[in-house]
Short mmCIF file of C-alpha atoms in Angstrom, two decimals:
data_model
loop_
_atom_site.label_atom_id
_atom_site.label_comp_id
_atom_site.label_asym_id
_atom_site.label_seq_id
_atom_site.Cartn_x
_atom_site.Cartn_y
_atom_site.Cartn_z
CA UNK A 1 37.29 -83.01 91.69
CA UNK A 2 38.04 -82.58 95.34
CA UNK A 3 40.69 -83.80 97.66
CA UNK A 4 40.76 -87.50 98.45
CA UNK A 5 42.16 -89.26 101.47
CA UNK A 6 45.33 -91.18 100.88
CA UNK A 7 45.99 -89.91 97.33
CA UNK A 8 49.32 -88.19 97.34
CA UNK A 9 48.91 -86.67 94.00
CA UNK A 10 45.67 -84.97 95.06
CA UNK A 11 47.02 -83.92 98.45
CA UNK A 12 49.32 -81.41 96.61
CA UNK A 13 47.30 -79.80 93.74
CA UNK A 14 49.08 -77.29 91.64
CA UNK A 15 48.29 -73.74 92.80
CA UNK A 16 47.72 -70.88 90.30
CA UNK A 17 50.19 -68.03 90.18
CA UNK A 18 50.12 -64.39 89.09
CA UNK A 19 49.90 -65.23 85.44
CA UNK A 20 46.81 -67.35 85.88
CA UNK A 21 45.01 -64.62 87.99
CA UNK A 22 45.76 -62.02 85.25
CA UNK A 23 44.43 -64.61 82.81
CA UNK A 24 41.23 -64.88 84.80
CA UNK A 25 40.58 -61.19 84.16
CA UNK A 26 41.41 -61.60 80.48
CA UNK A 27 38.84 -64.37 80.32
CA UNK A 28 36.20 -62.67 82.47
CA UNK A 29 35.85 -59.57 80.36
CA UNK A 30 34.89 -61.33 77.08
CA UNK A 31 32.36 -63.50 79.23
CA UNK A 32 30.67 -60.13 80.27
CA UNK A 33 30.62 -58.84 76.79
CA UNK A 34 29.05 -62.13 75.50
CA UNK A 35 26.28 -62.04 78.17
CA UNK A 36 25.64 -58.24 77.52
CA UNK A 37 24.99 -59.11 73.82
CA UNK A 38 21.99 -61.12 74.97
CA UNK A 39 20.20 -58.07 76.31
CA UNK A 40 21.98 -54.94 75.06
CA UNK A 41 19.97 -54.63 71.86
CA UNK A 42 16.51 -54.51 73.50
CA UNK A 43 16.46 -50.80 74.02
CA UNK A 44 17.94 -50.21 70.57
CA UNK A 45 15.09 -51.83 68.72
CA UNK A 46 13.00 -48.57 68.10
CA UNK A 47 15.89 -46.50 66.69
CA UNK A 48 17.20 -49.70 64.74
CA UNK A 49 13.64 -50.11 63.35
CA UNK A 50 13.37 -46.46 62.21
CA UNK A 51 16.90 -46.69 60.34
CA UNK A 52 16.71 -50.04 58.65
CA UNK A 53 12.88 -50.47 58.48
CA UNK A 54 12.97 -54.28 59.06
CA UNK A 55 9.70 -56.29 58.93
CA UNK A 56 8.30 -57.67 62.08
CA UNK A 57 9.78 -61.09 61.40
CA UNK A 58 13.16 -59.66 60.52
CA UNK A 59 13.24 -57.64 63.90
CA UNK A 60 12.47 -60.76 65.78
CA UNK A 61 15.33 -62.59 64.16
CA UNK A 62 17.77 -59.65 64.75
CA UNK A 63 16.84 -59.72 68.44
CA UNK A 64 16.76 -63.64 68.87
CA UNK A 65 19.19 -65.24 66.40
CA UNK A 66 22.32 -64.49 68.58
CA UNK A 67 20.89 -66.39 71.60
CA UNK A 68 19.54 -69.20 69.44
CA UNK A 69 23.03 -69.89 67.73
CA UNK A 70 24.85 -69.55 71.07
CA UNK A 71 22.60 -72.13 72.65
CA UNK A 72 22.80 -74.55 69.59
CA UNK A 73 26.53 -74.60 69.03
CA UNK A 74 27.80 -74.74 72.81
CA UNK A 75 28.23 -78.44 73.02
CA UNK A 76 29.69 -78.76 69.52
CA UNK A 77 32.22 -76.00 70.12
CA UNK A 78 33.14 -77.31 73.52
CA UNK A 79 34.04 -80.62 72.06
CA UNK A 80 35.85 -78.99 69.14
CA UNK A 81 37.90 -76.93 71.69
CA UNK A 82 39.02 -80.12 73.39
CA UNK A 83 40.23 -81.50 70.01
CA UNK A 84 41.77 -78.52 68.18
CA UNK A 85 42.91 -76.55 71.25
CA UNK A 86 40.82 -74.33 73.64
CA UNK A 87 43.09 -71.33 73.29
CA UNK A 88 43.18 -71.59 69.57
CA UNK A 89 39.30 -71.86 69.28
CA UNK A 90 38.94 -68.98 71.82
CA UNK A 91 41.18 -66.64 69.71
CA UNK A 92 39.49 -67.69 66.50
CA UNK A 93 36.13 -66.90 68.11
CA UNK A 94 37.26 -63.57 69.54
CA UNK A 95 38.53 -62.50 66.10
CA UNK A 96 35.29 -63.47 64.37
CA UNK A 97 33.34 -61.83 67.28
CA UNK A 98 35.24 -58.49 66.80
CA UNK A 99 34.75 -58.49 63.01
CA UNK A 100 31.08 -59.39 63.20
CA UNK A 101 30.49 -56.65 65.86
CA UNK A 102 31.94 -54.04 63.46
CA UNK A 103 29.74 -55.31 60.60
CA UNK A 104 26.67 -55.25 62.82
CA UNK A 105 27.44 -51.73 64.00
CA UNK A 106 27.64 -50.36 60.51
CA UNK A 107 24.98 -52.56 58.78
CA UNK A 108 22.94 -50.89 56.14
CA UNK A 109 20.12 -53.44 55.74
CA UNK A 110 18.17 -55.69 58.04
CA UNK A 111 19.50 -58.63 56.15
CA UNK A 112 23.17 -57.79 56.79
CA UNK A 113 22.40 -57.19 60.48
CA UNK A 114 20.74 -60.63 60.82
CA UNK A 115 23.74 -62.19 59.23
CA UNK A 116 26.13 -60.26 61.59
CA UNK A 117 24.13 -61.41 64.57
CA UNK A 118 24.28 -64.92 63.46
CA UNK A 119 28.00 -64.81 63.13
CA UNK A 120 28.18 -63.24 66.63
CA UNK A 121 26.15 -66.10 68.00
CA UNK A 122 28.47 -68.80 66.38
CA UNK A 123 31.55 -66.88 67.62
CA UNK A 124 30.06 -66.56 71.00
CA UNK A 125 29.50 -70.36 71.24
CA UNK A 126 33.15 -70.79 70.75
CA UNK A 127 34.20 -68.29 73.47
CA UNK A 128 31.93 -69.35 76.34
CA UNK A 129 32.95 -73.10 76.67
CA UNK A 130 36.63 -72.21 75.84
CA UNK A 131 36.95 -69.65 78.65
CA UNK A 132 35.37 -72.04 81.19
CA UNK A 133 37.52 -74.97 80.05
CA UNK A 134 40.74 -72.95 80.20
CA UNK A 135 39.94 -71.96 83.80
CA UNK A 136 39.41 -75.48 84.74
CA UNK A 137 43.00 -76.25 83.55
CA UNK A 138 44.70 -73.14 84.87
CA UNK A 139 43.25 -73.46 88.46
CA UNK A 140 43.90 -76.98 89.58
CA UNK A 141 43.56 -76.27 93.24
CA UNK A 142 39.90 -76.92 94.26
CA UNK A 143 39.43 -73.76 96.29
CA UNK A 144 41.05 -71.55 93.79
CA UNK A 145 39.02 -73.13 90.94
CA UNK A 146 35.85 -72.54 92.78
CA UNK A 147 36.78 -68.95 93.33
CA UNK A 148 37.74 -68.55 89.61
CA UNK A 149 34.39 -70.08 88.51
CA UNK A 150 32.61 -67.57 90.94
CA UNK A 151 34.35 -64.67 89.23
CA UNK A 152 33.50 -66.03 85.82
CA UNK A 153 29.88 -66.55 86.78
CA UNK A 154 29.70 -62.98 88.46
CA UNK A 155 30.83 -61.46 85.14
CA UNK A 156 28.39 -63.40 83.10
CA UNK A 157 25.58 -62.56 85.47
CA UNK A 158 26.43 -58.86 85.74
CA UNK A 159 26.89 -58.42 81.99
CA UNK A 160 23.41 -59.89 81.25
CA UNK A 161 21.91 -57.44 83.90
CA UNK A 162 23.63 -54.27 82.83
CA UNK A 163 23.16 -54.92 79.13
CA UNK A 164 19.96 -52.78 78.87
CA UNK A 165 21.52 -50.01 81.06
CA UNK A 166 24.71 -49.78 79.09
CA UNK A 167 22.64 -49.87 75.88
CA UNK A 168 20.35 -47.09 77.17
CA UNK A 169 23.34 -44.96 78.09
CA UNK A 170 24.93 -45.28 74.63
CA UNK A 171 21.73 -44.56 72.87
CA UNK A 172 21.48 -41.31 74.67
CA UNK A 173 24.58 -39.99 72.84
CA UNK A 174 25.34 -42.33 69.80
CA UNK A 175 23.50 -44.28 67.12
CA UNK A 176 22.04 -47.73 67.57
CA UNK A 177 25.20 -49.42 66.13
CA UNK A 178 27.30 -48.25 69.07
CA UNK A 179 25.85 -51.06 71.22
CA UNK A 180 27.82 -53.57 69.17
CA UNK A 181 31.15 -51.79 69.40
CA UNK A 182 31.40 -52.49 73.14
CA UNK A 183 32.97 -55.93 72.39
CA UNK A 184 35.56 -54.89 69.85
CA UNK A 185 38.21 -53.49 72.30
CA UNK A 186 37.68 -56.36 74.70
CA UNK A 187 38.20 -58.88 71.97
CA UNK A 188 41.25 -57.03 70.60
CA UNK A 189 42.66 -57.19 74.19
CA UNK A 190 42.06 -60.89 74.40
CA UNK A 191 43.71 -61.44 70.93
CA UNK A 192 46.83 -59.52 72.12
CA UNK A 193 47.17 -60.96 75.63
CA UNK A 194 45.78 -64.42 75.06
CA UNK A 195 48.69 -65.92 73.49
CA UNK A 196 50.98 -64.76 76.32
CA UNK A 197 48.83 -65.36 79.43
CA UNK A 198 46.62 -68.37 78.45
CA UNK A 199 47.83 -71.92 78.11
CA UNK A 200 47.02 -74.14 75.15
CA UNK A 201 45.05 -77.15 76.15
CA UNK A 202 43.70 -80.08 74.01
CA UNK A 203 43.09 -83.76 74.32
CA UNK A 204 44.93 -86.36 72.27
CA UNK A 205 42.10 -87.19 69.80
CA UNK A 206 42.50 -89.97 67.32
CA UNK A 207 39.06 -90.60 65.92
CA UNK A 208 37.02 -88.50 63.60
CA UNK A 209 34.89 -85.57 64.64
CA UNK A 210 31.18 -86.59 64.80
CA UNK A 211 29.86 -84.16 62.26
CA UNK A 212 26.50 -85.92 62.04
CA UNK A 213 26.18 -85.78 65.74
CA UNK A 214 26.95 -82.11 65.85
CA UNK A 215 24.27 -81.34 63.36
CA UNK A 216 21.77 -83.48 65.17
CA UNK A 217 22.53 -81.76 68.56
CA UNK A 218 22.24 -78.36 66.90
CA UNK A 219 18.86 -79.11 65.37
CA UNK A 220 17.61 -80.57 68.78
CA UNK A 221 18.73 -77.57 70.89
CA UNK A 222 17.56 -74.96 68.30
CA UNK A 223 14.18 -76.78 68.11
CA UNK A 224 13.61 -76.85 71.91
CA UNK A 225 14.90 -73.29 72.43
CA UNK A 226 12.92 -71.71 69.51
CA UNK A 227 9.74 -73.65 70.61
CA UNK A 228 10.19 -72.58 74.21
CA UNK A 229 10.69 -68.94 73.36
CA UNK A 230 7.77 -68.90 70.92
CA UNK A 231 5.49 -70.37 73.69
CA UNK A 232 6.77 -67.79 76.06
CA UNK A 233 6.03 -64.89 73.86
CA UNK A 234 2.85 -65.98 72.03
CA UNK A 235 1.52 -68.81 74.20
CA UNK A 236 1.56 -72.57 73.65
CA UNK A 237 0.50 -72.90 69.96
CA UNK A 238 0.77 -75.69 67.33
CA UNK A 239 3.83 -74.08 65.95
CA UNK A 240 5.52 -73.97 69.37
CA UNK A 241 4.43 -77.53 70.19
CA UNK A 242 5.82 -78.70 66.77
CA UNK A 243 9.21 -77.23 67.33
CA UNK A 244 9.34 -78.55 71.04
CA UNK A 245 8.44 -82.02 69.95
CA UNK A 246 10.69 -81.98 66.90
CA UNK A 247 13.61 -80.80 68.98
CA UNK A 248 12.98 -83.58 71.71
CA UNK A 249 12.62 -86.20 69.02
CA UNK A 250 15.95 -85.19 67.42
CA UNK A 251 17.55 -85.09 70.89
CA UNK A 252 16.48 -88.66 71.49
CA UNK A 253 17.99 -89.72 68.01
CA UNK A 254 21.11 -87.87 68.95
CA UNK A 255 21.51 -89.71 72.26
CA UNK A 256 20.85 -93.01 70.42
CA UNK A 257 23.68 -92.19 68.02
CA UNK A 258 25.95 -91.21 70.77
CA UNK A 259 25.70 -94.75 72.29
CA UNK A 260 26.65 -96.34 68.98
CA UNK A 261 29.41 -94.39 67.39
CA UNK A 262 33.02 -95.14 68.33
CA UNK A 263 33.95 -91.46 68.84
CA UNK A 264 30.71 -89.68 70.27
CA UNK A 265 30.41 -86.05 70.55
CA UNK A 266 29.10 -86.39 74.08
CA UNK A 267 30.56 -88.93 76.57
CA UNK A 268 27.31 -90.29 78.05
CA UNK A 269 29.39 -92.01 80.85
CA UNK A 270 29.68 -88.60 82.36
CA UNK A 271 26.01 -88.71 83.46
CA UNK A 272 26.66 -91.72 85.61
CA UNK A 273 28.61 -89.40 88.00
CA UNK A 274 26.35 -87.93 90.59
CA UNK A 275 28.21 -84.79 90.85
CA UNK A 276 27.89 -84.16 87.07
CA UNK A 277 24.32 -85.25 86.55
CA UNK A 278 22.84 -83.94 89.86
CA UNK A 279 24.76 -80.62 89.26
CA UNK A 280 23.45 -80.22 85.82
CA UNK A 281 19.81 -81.08 86.92
CA UNK A 282 20.05 -78.65 89.76
CA UNK A 283 21.47 -75.85 87.71
CA UNK A 284 18.93 -76.20 84.96
CA UNK A 285 15.94 -76.22 87.35
CA UNK A 286 17.39 -73.13 89.25
CA UNK A 287 17.94 -71.15 86.05
CA UNK A 288 14.33 -72.09 84.75
CA UNK A 289 12.81 -70.92 88.05
CA UNK A 290 14.81 -67.69 88.20
CA UNK A 291 14.33 -66.89 84.53
CA UNK A 292 10.56 -67.34 84.60
CA UNK A 293 10.21 -65.27 87.71
CA UNK A 294 12.46 -62.56 86.47
CA UNK A 295 10.56 -62.27 83.18
CA UNK A 296 7.16 -61.98 84.98
CA UNK A 297 8.48 -59.52 87.72
CA UNK A 298 9.88 -57.26 85.03
CA UNK A 299 6.40 -57.11 83.36
CA UNK A 300 4.81 -56.70 86.73
CA UNK A 301 6.84 -53.70 87.64
CA UNK A 302 5.85 -52.00 84.39
CA UNK A 303 2.22 -53.05 83.92
CA UNK A 304 1.08 -53.17 87.43
CA UNK A 305 3.33 -50.91 89.45
CA UNK A 306 3.52 -48.40 86.55
CA UNK A 307 7.30 -48.00 86.05
CA UNK A 308 9.02 -47.24 82.89
CA UNK A 309 11.42 -49.87 81.33
CA UNK A 310 14.39 -47.95 82.46
CA UNK A 311 12.99 -47.47 86.02
CA UNK A 312 12.17 -51.18 86.21
CA UNK A 313 15.70 -52.12 85.12
CA UNK A 314 17.15 -49.83 87.72
CA UNK A 315 15.03 -51.26 90.45
CA UNK A 316 16.69 -54.69 89.70
CA UNK A 317 20.22 -53.32 90.44
CA UNK A 318 19.94 -54.17 94.12
CA UNK A 319 19.38 -57.94 93.33
CA UNK A 320 22.36 -57.84 91.05
CA UNK A 321 24.67 -56.31 93.59
CA UNK A 322 23.59 -58.69 96.28
CA UNK A 323 23.90 -61.59 93.85
CA UNK A 324 27.48 -60.64 93.01
CA UNK A 325 28.29 -60.41 96.73
CA UNK A 326 26.80 -63.70 97.42
CA UNK A 327 28.53 -65.45 94.47
CA UNK A 328 31.96 -64.23 95.61
CA UNK A 329 31.17 -65.24 99.10
CA UNK A 330 30.33 -68.80 98.13
CA UNK A 331 33.99 -69.95 97.69
CA UNK A 332 34.73 -69.01 101.24
CA UNK A 333 31.66 -70.84 102.52
CA UNK A 334 32.62 -74.13 100.77
CA UNK A 335 36.02 -74.14 102.44
CA UNK A 336 34.17 -74.80 105.69
CA UNK A 337 31.09 -76.64 104.83
CA UNK A 338 30.20 -79.09 101.94
CA UNK A 339 29.07 -77.52 98.68
CA UNK A 340 25.74 -79.32 98.88
CA UNK A 341 24.89 -77.51 102.05
CA UNK A 342 25.59 -74.10 100.52
CA UNK A 343 23.76 -74.91 97.37
CA UNK A 344 20.71 -76.24 99.22
CA UNK A 345 20.67 -73.21 101.57
CA UNK A 346 20.87 -70.73 98.59
CA UNK A 347 18.11 -72.50 96.68
CA UNK A 348 16.03 -72.60 99.88
CA UNK A 349 16.62 -68.90 100.25
CA UNK A 350 15.49 -68.37 96.68
CA UNK A 351 12.29 -70.42 97.30
CA UNK A 352 11.43 -68.22 100.17
CA UNK A 353 11.89 -65.15 97.92
CA UNK A 354 9.67 -66.66 95.15
CA UNK A 355 7.03 -67.51 97.82
CA UNK A 356 7.18 -63.90 99.03
CA UNK A 357 6.54 -62.66 95.58
CA UNK A 358 3.49 -64.96 95.30
CA UNK A 359 2.20 -63.77 98.75
CA UNK A 360 2.59 -60.07 98.09
CA UNK A 361 1.74 -59.58 94.36
CA UNK A 362 -1.73 -58.67 95.03
CA UNK A 363 -0.60 -55.65 97.11
CA UNK A 364 0.98 -53.83 94.21
CA UNK A 365 3.93 -52.94 96.43
CA UNK A 366 7.20 -51.87 94.86
CA UNK A 367 9.09 -52.35 98.05
CA UNK A 368 7.84 -55.87 98.73
CA UNK A 369 8.49 -56.90 95.07
CA UNK A 370 11.97 -55.48 95.07
CA UNK A 371 12.92 -57.10 98.42
CA UNK A 372 11.27 -60.47 97.54
CA UNK A 373 12.99 -60.61 94.02
CA UNK A 374 16.40 -59.62 95.63
CA UNK A 375 16.05 -62.51 98.09
CA UNK A 376 15.29 -64.88 95.22
CA UNK A 377 18.10 -63.73 92.93
CA UNK A 378 20.69 -63.56 95.81
CA UNK A 379 19.78 -67.15 96.69
CA UNK A 380 20.13 -68.55 93.05
CA UNK A 381 23.28 -66.80 91.76
CA UNK A 382 25.89 -68.37 94.00
CA UNK A 383 24.48 -71.81 93.31
CA UNK A 384 25.07 -71.45 89.58
CA UNK A 385 28.81 -70.96 90.29
CA UNK A 386 28.98 -73.91 92.64
CA UNK A 387 27.14 -76.22 90.28
CA UNK A 388 29.18 -75.16 87.38
CA UNK A 389 32.25 -76.09 89.49
CA UNK A 390 30.54 -79.54 90.19
CA UNK A 391 29.80 -80.25 86.53
CA UNK A 392 33.14 -79.13 85.11
CA UNK A 393 35.25 -80.33 88.03
CA UNK A 394 33.76 -83.76 88.07
CA UNK A 395 35.02 -84.66 84.48
CA UNK A 396 38.62 -85.36 83.43
CA UNK A 397 40.59 -82.31 82.31
CA UNK A 398 40.63 -83.45 78.71
CA UNK A 399 36.88 -83.28 78.63
CA UNK A 400 36.62 -79.72 80.12
CA UNK A 401 35.51 -78.18 76.95
CA UNK A 402 32.61 -80.72 76.45
CA UNK A 403 31.42 -80.40 80.07
CA UNK A 404 31.67 -76.60 79.80
CA UNK A 405 29.45 -76.67 76.77
CA UNK A 406 27.11 -79.17 78.47
CA UNK A 407 26.81 -76.96 81.47
CA UNK A 408 26.07 -73.76 79.39
CA UNK A 409 23.68 -75.69 77.21
CA UNK A 410 21.76 -76.77 80.29
CA UNK A 411 21.66 -73.17 81.46
CA UNK A 412 20.34 -71.94 78.07
CA UNK A 413 17.69 -74.65 77.99
CA UNK A 414 16.67 -73.83 81.58
CA UNK A 415 16.49 -70.16 80.57
CA UNK A 416 14.24 -70.83 77.63
CA UNK A 417 12.20 -73.47 79.31
CA UNK A 418 11.68 -71.42 82.40
CA UNK A 419 10.31 -68.45 80.46
CA UNK A 420 8.09 -70.66 78.40
CA UNK A 421 6.70 -72.72 81.24
CA UNK A 422 6.15 -70.01 83.69
CA UNK A 423 5.03 -67.55 81.13
CA UNK A 424 2.41 -69.90 79.86
CA UNK A 425 1.13 -70.75 83.35
CA UNK A 426 0.95 -67.00 84.08
CA UNK A 427 -0.77 -66.19 80.70
CA UNK A 428 -3.28 -68.86 81.23
CA UNK A 429 -4.20 -67.71 84.69
CA UNK A 430 -4.36 -64.04 83.50
CA UNK A 431 -6.71 -64.86 80.56
CA UNK A 432 -9.01 -66.83 82.75
CA UNK A 433 -9.33 -64.30 85.58
CA UNK A 434 -9.78 -61.48 83.10
CA UNK A 435 -12.46 -63.14 81.38
CA UNK A 436 -14.35 -63.55 84.55
CA UNK A 437 -13.90 -59.92 85.60
CA UNK A 438 -13.87 -57.88 82.44
CA UNK A 439 -16.41 -55.02 82.41
CA UNK A 440 -19.53 -55.27 80.20
CA UNK A 441 -20.04 -53.20 77.15
CA UNK A 442 -16.67 -53.97 75.35
CA UNK A 443 -16.60 -54.68 71.75
CA UNK A 444 -15.54 -58.27 70.78
CA UNK A 445 -12.21 -56.86 69.09
CA UNK A 446 -11.33 -54.96 72.37
CA UNK A 447 -12.06 -57.91 74.62
CA UNK A 448 -9.87 -60.21 72.40
CA UNK A 449 -7.10 -57.67 72.50
CA UNK A 450 -7.33 -57.30 76.20
CA UNK A 451 -7.12 -60.96 76.69
CA UNK A 452 -3.91 -61.35 74.66
CA UNK A 453 -1.56 -59.57 77.01
CA UNK A 454 -1.70 -57.18 79.85
CA UNK A 455 -0.08 -54.59 77.72
CA UNK A 456 -2.90 -55.03 75.15
CA UNK A 457 -5.45 -54.62 77.99
CA UNK A 458 -3.91 -51.31 79.21
CA UNK A 459 -3.74 -49.95 75.64
CA UNK A 460 -7.48 -50.77 75.21
CA UNK A 461 -8.21 -49.10 78.60
CA UNK A 462 -6.55 -45.92 77.48
CA UNK A 463 -8.86 -45.57 74.54
CA UNK A 464 -12.14 -46.35 76.53
CA UNK A 465 -14.43 -43.90 78.22
CA UNK A 466 -13.74 -42.98 81.87
CA UNK A 467 -16.70 -45.15 83.14
CA UNK A 468 -15.22 -48.30 81.52
CA UNK A 469 -11.38 -47.73 81.04
CA UNK A 470 -10.24 -47.65 84.66
CA UNK A 471 -12.43 -50.75 85.45
CA UNK A 472 -10.60 -52.64 82.65
CA UNK A 473 -7.31 -51.46 83.70
CA UNK A 474 -7.86 -52.55 87.30
CA UNK A 475 -9.23 -56.00 86.15
CA UNK A 476 -6.20 -56.60 83.87
CA UNK A 477 -3.67 -55.59 86.57
CA UNK A 478 -5.43 -57.82 89.17
CA UNK A 479 -5.53 -60.70 86.65
CA UNK A 480 -1.76 -60.24 85.87
CA UNK A 481 -1.02 -60.12 89.61
CA UNK A 482 -2.96 -63.38 89.97
CA UNK A 483 -0.94 -65.01 87.19
CA UNK A 484 2.40 -63.89 88.89
CA UNK A 485 1.16 -65.33 92.14
CA UNK A 486 0.60 -68.84 90.53
CA UNK A 487 3.79 -68.75 88.52
CA UNK A 488 6.00 -67.72 91.48
CA UNK A 489 4.33 -70.24 93.73
CA UNK A 490 5.37 -72.96 91.26
CA UNK A 491 8.80 -71.44 91.02
CA UNK A 492 9.15 -71.73 94.73
CA UNK A 493 8.11 -75.35 94.61
CA UNK A 494 10.76 -75.95 91.77
CA UNK A 495 13.48 -74.21 93.79
CA UNK A 496 12.73 -76.28 96.88
CA UNK A 497 12.80 -79.39 94.72
CA UNK A 498 16.24 -78.40 93.36
CA UNK A 499 17.48 -77.73 97.02
CA UNK A 500 16.32 -81.26 97.90
CA UNK A 501 18.01 -82.73 94.82
CA UNK A 502 21.25 -81.01 95.75
CA UNK A 503 21.05 -82.30 99.32
CA UNK A 504 20.46 -85.96 98.22
CA UNK A 505 22.84 -86.20 95.37
CA UNK A 506 25.63 -83.66 95.96
CA UNK A 507 26.30 -84.58 99.53
CA UNK A 508 29.33 -86.70 98.74
CA UNK A 509 31.15 -83.58 97.51
CA UNK A 510 33.63 -82.62 100.32
CA UNK A 511 34.31 -79.00 101.17
CA UNK A 512 36.94 -77.39 99.06
CA UNK A 513 40.07 -76.11 100.62
CA UNK A 514 42.79 -73.52 100.10
CA UNK A 515 40.70 -70.90 98.56
CA UNK A 516 42.74 -67.78 97.94
CA UNK A 517 42.85 -64.97 100.51
CA UNK A 518 44.51 -62.79 97.80
CA UNK A 519 46.21 -63.77 94.48
CA UNK A 520 49.59 -65.42 95.02
CA UNK A 521 52.72 -63.31 94.24
CA UNK A 522 54.54 -65.89 92.18
CA UNK A 523 54.81 -65.22 88.56
CA UNK A 524 52.72 -68.33 87.47
CA UNK A 525 55.55 -69.28 85.08
CA UNK A 526 57.45 -71.30 87.53
CA UNK A 527 57.00 -75.01 88.01
CA UNK A 528 57.22 -74.68 91.68
CA UNK A 529 54.76 -72.98 94.01
CA UNK A 530 56.86 -70.58 96.09
CA UNK A 531 54.66 -70.65 99.16
CA UNK A 532 54.67 -74.45 99.49
CA UNK A 533 57.45 -75.77 97.35
CA UNK A 534 55.10 -78.18 95.66
CA UNK A 535 55.64 -79.06 92.02
CA UNK A 536 53.11 -77.62 89.51
CA UNK A 537 51.07 -80.21 87.95
CA UNK A 538 50.84 -79.86 84.12
CA UNK A 539 47.49 -80.32 82.29
CA UNK A 540 46.94 -82.66 79.38
CA UNK A 541 49.11 -82.55 76.39
CA UNK A 542 48.36 -81.39 72.79
CA UNK A 543 48.14 -83.66 69.88
CA UNK A 544 51.92 -83.99 69.64
CA UNK A 545 52.12 -85.17 73.25
CA UNK A 546 53.72 -82.02 74.80
CA UNK A 547 52.41 -80.67 78.10
CA UNK A 548 50.16 -77.63 78.31
CA UNK A 549 52.36 -74.60 77.37
CA UNK A 550 52.21 -70.90 77.42
#
């Protein structure tokens, strides 16, 4: 991955030219759209429900099926891209995404919208690992690759953050279907420019594709993700536990199969590399801690501080801006110090932010909450780009699609697992403290509704007389703040553990060099770097044995 002493071929890595930098922009835009689709529909749910009249179960599937299928197919599509060609799979996914977006925008029934969202999820799972894998081949220079991954991660993070804001703005002037049309022009742009700007990359595959392994990985990931999300929204129930255990059991069978088949879907040998395995573990823990804290902080801003959903979203903008700045700064830092130092420092900073949330949650202070969460978010986001670089860069180029899929799968599992674990801890604390402090004289049904969620407690408080309602509201808000304190304290511990993990197992990664001050001026099509006179290194050939081509 990084420069090695005495290795002449590694001393002169191929540097990206103008074509590659323009290609980075072409790949970054779809990444932003894909992440926006994870959250853009949340504010459209009321108008969508009024128009299509879905059942409660159908509405949940409309909101969640996209993320479920993205997570489930990532590894499979990453491996498929390595075999059939990453650009080919990317363009196929982009075309499918554009068509499915149009179908979703003009859907006339809930069933059709669910089907369209499912196709969007499958298409999204082809685009995400393909973009990351293509970047790995386009940017061979370690410093340039780190910067490219930072831009990619910035777009992904920003898209997820601005999704509700963009959706809210569109809903002010257009119908609910307009939120789906955002991606159509971006995917059309990718289809037009991709064949010109992006190289085709694929490995020389001789064996059969492991269809059974792909199905097993899909069932395993979907089981874990669905069970975790169900536990996060409804508490740890028998249903959630069954899906979690079923997914884990299928995952164990999948790993057993991968050890035995001649052409495994996942090369388990990758996990013996410290940069790969430690980078993946660090990334997953960091995402879990941030996701769980973010979920609870957003609820805290609305239920305890009293902000509207839009105002709560706007108060997270500072964290997004600082996170973007830190992510783009990280490639410059790793030119001078080892990535492990930067990753550990970022996660340590995030742990401080989580501890600050825990310490100040009882004060109901908007300022302290925003500042503390901004510190947490700013510390985590650059580490995601650097750990992605460690994961993808530690593997051979011909495995870039697979490692990209594994990296994103780890992030998705961390996201779902973090929300489930920290959400459950917070809920248990909330229910225990509210039961001890709930005012007397409440009906059994009202007490049960108040214990379920803080939103339910506030709704009950609004209906009660003045001598009881305010007391219940205060008790519920204090109980939720207590749950946030416990969850974010555990989040701080997790982030500190991830920082220690990075320090111990990523310390062998040397500092990257030659990160770009500005994009080079050569046209990218030449085989010789104009600034150094070095010969451009071609990436792996296609199935006919030809080098990577534009």
